[in-house]
mmCIF file of C-alpha atoms in Angstrom:
data_model
loop_
_atom_site.group_PDB
_atom_site.id
_atom_site.type_symbol
_atom_site.label_atom_id
_atom_site.label_comp_id
_atom_site.label_asym_id
_atom_site.label_seq_id
_atom_site.Cartn_x
_atom_site.Cartn_y
_atom_site.Cartn_z
ATOM 1 C CA ASP A 1 130.351 107.877 96.827
ATOM 2 C CA ILE A 2 127.479 109.928 96.680
ATOM 3 C CA GLN A 3 127.376 112.662 99.110
ATOM 4 C CA MET A 4 123.712 113.912 100.212
ATOM 5 C CA THR A 5 123.553 117.325 101.534
ATOM 6 C CA GLN A 6 120.370 118.545 103.499
ATOM 7 C CA SER A 7 119.566 122.252 104.367
ATOM 8 C CA PRO A 8 118.898 123.485 106.843
ATOM 9 C CA SER A 9 120.404 121.301 109.366
ATOM 10 C CA SER A 10 117.759 122.761 111.772
ATOM 11 C CA LEU A 11 114.816 124.802 111.795
ATOM 12 C CA SER A 12 112.190 126.387 114.227
ATOM 13 C CA ALA A 13 108.710 126.515 113.046
ATOM 14 C CA SER A 14 105.231 127.069 114.533
ATOM 15 C CA VAL A 15 102.249 124.777 114.550
ATOM 16 C CA GLY A 16 100.377 125.389 111.289
ATOM 17 C CA ASP A 17 103.598 126.537 109.387
ATOM 18 C CA ARG A 18 104.480 125.271 105.923
ATOM 19 C CA VAL A 19 107.950 123.755 105.886
ATOM 20 C CA THR A 20 110.381 122.764 103.120
ATOM 21 C CA ILE A 21 113.581 120.733 103.484
ATOM 22 C CA THR A 22 116.062 120.442 100.926
ATOM 23 C CA CYS A 23 118.359 117.801 99.949
ATOM 24 C CA ARG A 24 121.032 117.713 97.017
ATOM 25 C CA ALA A 25 122.903 114.778 95.865
ATOM 26 C CA SER A 26 126.612 115.226 94.662
ATOM 27 C CA GLN A 27 125.687 113.541 91.356
ATOM 28 C CA GLY A 28 122.442 112.542 89.487
ATOM 29 C CA ILE A 29 120.425 109.769 91.364
ATOM 30 C CA THR A 30 117.459 110.262 88.832
ATOM 31 C CA ASN A 31 114.491 109.612 91.391
ATOM 32 C CA TYR A 32 116.073 106.857 93.630
ATOM 33 C CA LEU A 33 115.613 109.259 96.800
ATOM 34 C CA ALA A 34 113.750 108.413 99.898
ATOM 35 C CA TRP A 35 112.656 110.442 103.125
ATOM 36 C CA PHE A 36 112.618 109.525 106.730
ATOM 37 C CA GLN A 37 111.175 110.593 109.803
ATOM 38 C CA GLN A 38 112.623 110.038 113.266
ATOM 39 C CA LYS A 39 111.465 110.888 116.630
ATOM 40 C CA PRO A 40 114.019 110.842 119.770
ATOM 41 C CA GLY A 41 114.476 107.454 120.956
ATOM 42 C CA LYS A 42 112.718 105.860 118.023
ATOM 43 C CA ALA A 43 113.529 104.067 114.785
ATOM 44 C CA PRO A 44 113.295 106.137 111.595
ATOM 45 C CA LYS A 45 109.969 105.793 109.662
ATOM 46 C CA SER A 46 109.808 105.757 105.762
ATOM 47 C CA LEU A 47 107.468 108.627 104.600
ATOM 48 C CA ILE A 48 108.449 109.081 100.907
ATOM 49 C CA TYR A 49 110.104 106.841 98.201
ATOM 50 C CA ALA A 50 110.970 107.317 94.203
ATOM 51 C CA ALA A 51 111.471 111.028 95.348
ATOM 52 C CA SER A 52 107.644 111.811 95.486
ATOM 53 C CA SER A 53 105.827 108.763 96.231
ATOM 54 C CA LEU A 54 103.977 108.527 99.648
ATOM 55 C CA GLN A 55 104.451 105.437 101.785
ATOM 56 C CA SER A 56 101.215 103.794 102.570
ATOM 57 C CA GLY A 57 99.748 105.344 105.699
ATOM 58 C CA VAL A 58 101.675 108.533 105.589
ATOM 59 C CA PRO A 59 99.351 111.602 105.764
ATOM 60 C CA SER A 60 99.021 113.671 102.520
ATOM 61 C CA LYS A 61 100.282 116.699 104.530
ATOM 62 C CA PHE A 62 103.794 115.262 103.394
ATOM 63 C CA SER A 63 104.687 115.828 99.813
ATOM 64 C CA ALA A 64 108.034 115.680 97.761
ATOM 65 C CA SER A 65 109.525 116.495 94.636
ATOM 66 C CA GLY A 66 112.693 116.540 92.621
ATOM 67 C CA SER A 67 114.917 114.566 90.113
ATOM 68 C CA GLY A 68 118.723 114.373 89.464
ATOM 69 C CA THR A 69 120.347 116.240 91.964
ATOM 70 C CA ASP A 70 117.925 118.530 93.868
ATOM 71 C CA PHE A 71 115.070 117.437 95.839
ATOM 72 C CA THR A 72 112.581 118.793 98.397
ATOM 73 C CA LEU A 73 110.163 117.634 101.267
ATOM 74 C CA THR A 74 107.354 119.823 102.232
ATOM 75 C CA ILE A 75 105.112 119.359 105.347
ATOM 76 C CA SER A 76 102.294 121.781 104.637
ATOM 77 C CA SER A 77 100.840 122.352 107.971
ATOM 78 C CA LEU A 78 103.005 121.561 110.727
ATOM 79 C CA GLN A 79 101.464 119.595 113.719
ATOM 80 C CA PRO A 80 102.787 118.787 117.051
ATOM 81 C CA GLU A 81 103.529 115.244 116.067
ATOM 82 C CA ASP A 82 105.990 116.290 113.062
ATOM 83 C CA PHE A 83 108.475 117.782 115.054
ATOM 84 C CA ALA A 84 111.065 115.486 114.551
ATOM 85 C CA THR A 85 114.268 115.037 112.467
ATOM 86 C CA TYR A 86 114.046 114.176 108.741
ATOM 87 C CA TYR A 87 116.780 112.509 106.685
ATOM 88 C CA CYS A 88 117.129 111.866 103.018
ATOM 89 C CA GLN A 89 118.756 108.930 101.459
ATOM 90 C CA GLN A 90 119.696 107.836 98.105
ATOM 91 C CA TYR A 91 119.411 104.398 96.723
ATOM 92 C CA TYR A 92 120.840 104.851 93.407
ATOM 93 C CA THR A 93 124.132 103.023 94.039
ATOM 94 C CA TYR A 94 126.094 101.476 96.651
ATOM 95 C CA PRO A 95 127.111 102.585 99.388
ATOM 96 C CA LEU A 96 123.612 103.873 100.196
ATOM 97 C CA THR A 97 124.143 107.210 101.642
ATOM 98 C CA PHE A 98 121.778 109.628 103.766
ATOM 99 C CA GLY A 99 121.796 113.314 104.490
ATOM 100 C CA GLY A 100 122.863 114.775 107.466
ATOM 101 C CA GLY A 101 119.205 115.331 108.824
ATOM 102 C CA THR A 102 117.056 118.372 109.406
ATOM 103 C CA LYS A 103 116.010 118.826 112.993
ATOM 104 C CA VAL A 104 112.493 120.630 112.907
ATOM 105 C CA GLU A 105 111.879 122.220 116.201
ATOM 106 C CA ILE A 106 108.987 124.220 117.760
ATOM 107 C CA LYS A 107 109.367 127.964 117.973
ATOM 108 C CA GLU B 8 102.020 92.778 110.781
ATOM 109 C CA VAL B 9 105.655 93.274 109.709
ATOM 110 C CA GLN B 10 107.940 92.833 112.833
ATOM 111 C CA LEU B 11 111.872 93.042 112.714
ATOM 112 C CA VAL B 12 113.491 92.472 116.352
ATOM 113 C CA GLU B 13 116.972 93.067 116.799
ATOM 114 C CA SER B 14 119.204 91.495 119.775
ATOM 115 C CA GLY B 15 122.582 90.696 120.719
ATOM 116 C CA GLY B 16 123.892 94.451 121.425
ATOM 117 C CA GLY B 17 125.854 95.221 124.608
ATOM 118 C CA LEU B 18 129.209 96.391 126.008
ATOM 119 C CA VAL B 19 132.330 95.079 124.384
ATOM 120 C CA GLN B 20 135.989 96.131 124.803
ATOM 121 C CA PRO B 21 137.899 97.281 121.641
ATOM 122 C CA GLY B 22 138.972 94.670 119.564
ATOM 123 C CA GLY B 23 136.253 92.419 120.819
ATOM 124 C CA SER B 24 133.478 90.744 118.906
ATOM 125 C CA LEU B 25 129.628 90.721 118.816
ATOM 126 C CA ARG B 26 126.846 89.049 116.739
ATOM 127 C CA LEU B 27 123.757 90.898 116.118
ATOM 128 C CA SER B 28 120.512 89.255 115.060
ATOM 129 C CA CYS B 29 117.502 90.167 113.527
ATOM 130 C CA ALA B 30 114.343 88.244 113.786
ATOM 131 C CA ALA B 31 111.780 88.910 111.250
ATOM 132 C CA SER B 32 108.107 88.014 111.051
ATOM 133 C CA GLY B 33 104.787 88.913 109.388
ATOM 134 C CA PHE B 34 106.276 88.572 105.875
ATOM 135 C CA THR B 35 108.037 86.064 103.733
ATOM 136 C CA PHE B 36 111.651 86.916 104.779
ATOM 137 C CA SER B 37 113.173 84.973 101.983
ATOM 138 C CA SER B 38 111.671 87.230 99.405
ATOM 139 C CA HIS B 39 113.206 90.532 100.746
ATOM 140 C CA SER B 40 116.642 91.791 100.795
ATOM 141 C CA MET B 41 117.798 93.309 103.997
ATOM 142 C CA ASN B 42 120.232 95.787 105.343
ATOM 143 C CA TRP B 43 122.051 97.067 108.579
ATOM 144 C CA VAL B 44 121.973 100.477 109.355
ATOM 145 C CA ARG B 45 123.568 102.320 112.370
ATOM 146 C CA GLN B 46 123.294 105.501 114.389
ATOM 147 C CA ALA B 47 126.133 106.909 116.591
ATOM 148 C CA PRO B 48 124.897 108.453 119.936
ATOM 149 C CA GLY B 49 123.768 111.955 118.932
ATOM 150 C CA LYS B 50 124.451 111.662 115.079
ATOM 151 C CA GLY B 51 122.787 110.858 111.937
ATOM 152 C CA LEU B 52 122.212 107.463 110.083
ATOM 153 C CA GLU B 53 124.734 105.497 108.211
ATOM 154 C CA TRP B 54 124.082 102.547 106.342
ATOM 155 C CA VAL B 55 126.543 99.578 107.008
ATOM 156 C CA SER B 56 125.448 96.427 104.997
ATOM 157 C CA TYR B 57 123.280 94.927 102.474
ATOM 158 C CA ILE B 58 122.364 91.298 101.874
ATOM 159 C CA SER B 59 119.954 90.007 98.964
ATOM 160 C CA SER B 60 117.222 87.678 99.526
ATOM 161 C CA ASP B 61 119.299 84.686 98.453
ATOM 162 C CA SER B 62 122.484 85.824 99.986
ATOM 163 C CA SER B 63 123.884 86.123 96.397
ATOM 164 C CA THR B 64 124.708 89.864 96.621
ATOM 165 C CA ILE B 65 126.573 91.618 99.681
ATOM 166 C CA TYR B 66 127.725 95.228 100.073
ATOM 167 C CA TYR B 67 129.443 97.021 103.019
ATOM 168 C CA VAL B 68 130.440 100.508 103.904
ATOM 169 C CA ASP B 69 134.080 100.961 103.586
ATOM 170 C CA SER B 70 134.526 101.509 107.103
ATOM 171 C CA VAL B 71 133.578 97.975 108.242
ATOM 172 C CA LYS B 72 134.752 95.913 105.225
ATOM 173 C CA GLY B 73 136.980 93.058 106.501
ATOM 174 C CA ARG B 74 135.555 93.290 110.041
ATOM 175 C CA PHE B 75 131.756 92.967 109.663
ATOM 176 C CA THR B 76 130.131 89.883 108.042
ATOM 177 C CA ILE B 77 126.405 90.027 107.032
ATOM 178 C CA SER B 78 124.515 86.736 106.652
ATOM 179 C CA ARG B 79 120.975 85.438 106.702
ATOM 180 C CA ASP B 80 119.101 82.207 107.484
ATOM 181 C CA ASN B 81 115.888 82.158 105.460
ATOM 182 C CA ALA B 82 114.710 78.906 107.263
ATOM 183 C CA LYS B 83 115.031 80.714 110.617
ATOM 184 C CA ASN B 84 113.654 84.169 109.281
ATOM 185 C CA SER B 85 116.777 85.750 110.661
ATOM 186 C CA LEU B 86 119.409 88.286 109.598
ATOM 187 C CA TYR B 87 122.686 88.470 111.488
ATOM 188 C CA LEU B 88 125.721 90.909 111.760
ATOM 189 C CA GLN B 89 129.117 89.431 113.101
ATOM 190 C CA MET B 90 131.159 92.340 114.059
ATOM 191 C CA ASN B 91 134.703 91.552 114.726
ATOM 192 C CA SER B 92 137.774 93.881 115.567
ATOM 193 C CA LEU B 93 135.349 96.320 117.179
ATOM 194 C CA ARG B 94 136.267 99.956 117.514
ATOM 195 C CA ALA B 95 135.195 102.697 119.661
ATOM 196 C CA ASP B 96 133.541 104.446 116.535
ATOM 197 C CA ASP B 97 131.492 101.360 115.951
ATOM 198 C CA THR B 98 129.432 102.423 119.157
ATOM 199 C CA ALA B 99 125.884 102.882 117.847
ATOM 200 C CA VAL B 100 122.232 101.677 117.816
ATOM 201 C CA TYR B 101 122.141 99.250 115.009
ATOM 202 C CA TYR B 102 118.826 98.716 113.133
ATOM 203 C CA CYS B 103 117.878 96.205 110.515
ATOM 204 C CA ALA B 104 115.734 97.332 107.847
ATOM 205 C CA ARG B 105 113.794 95.616 105.048
ATOM 206 C CA ASP B 106 114.482 96.065 101.360
ATOM 207 C CA ARG B 107 116.315 99.112 99.461
ATOM 208 C CA LEU B 108 113.700 101.571 100.600
ATOM 209 C CA PHE B 109 113.862 100.725 104.072
ATOM 210 C CA GLY B 110 110.239 100.528 104.234
ATOM 211 C CA TYR B 111 110.290 98.727 107.881
ATOM 212 C CA TRP B 112 112.782 99.167 110.639
ATOM 213 C CA GLY B 113 113.394 97.118 113.870
ATOM 214 C CA GLN B 114 113.611 99.192 117.209
ATOM 215 C CA GLY B 115 117.304 98.925 117.340
ATOM 216 C CA THR B 116 120.110 97.488 119.740
ATOM 217 C CA LEU B 117 122.766 99.365 121.213
ATOM 218 C CA VAL B 118 126.303 98.171 120.783
ATOM 219 C CA THR B 119 128.718 100.166 123.033
ATOM 220 C CA VAL B 120 132.465 99.657 122.432
ATOM 221 C CA SER B 121 134.617 100.829 125.334
ATOM 222 C CA SER B 122 137.400 99.586 127.863
#
């Protein structure tokens, strides 16, 4: 199985900050990587697919990059509605696997 | 508008069974693969099972193989998860999600396995 490792597991940031989350796959997954945002008590929401493509309706403050084993998600200017937990996920092969999550909290 | 609505969760004793349903609307259900994903209380996301649009291809995470069965009824726009021999570590919110990209999710249904 492909292991997905996210870092950091949590971070504190202020409104307006630029935030970067990293995700590493245990083996190459080309660009078969997605990012999700989850708020407490809610279902996850798809942000990014194919490592860097924004889902329809997702604001451009979210960007992502990477290929192979190393990936990043960046939020350019953190807003109150962005405080949430973010997950990466590989869909290169089954079993599909998620990273452990990164909780973005208010400083 | 795409909608996925899960149902069937509840409290069940260890060793018991439960059948989850996911009702789909707002898109051509028969053209899309589907998944079940779960989230234990306070934990991260875990993919559970996948079924192709025509049910010809099915996958499971190892921890549920032989106990859970995914199925679908394209005439009823519905996805199912039959869960047998339930264990305490199956306790989670179960979500259905569309396609390999998980572009759409339901609101989830809580399954609690406890005596």
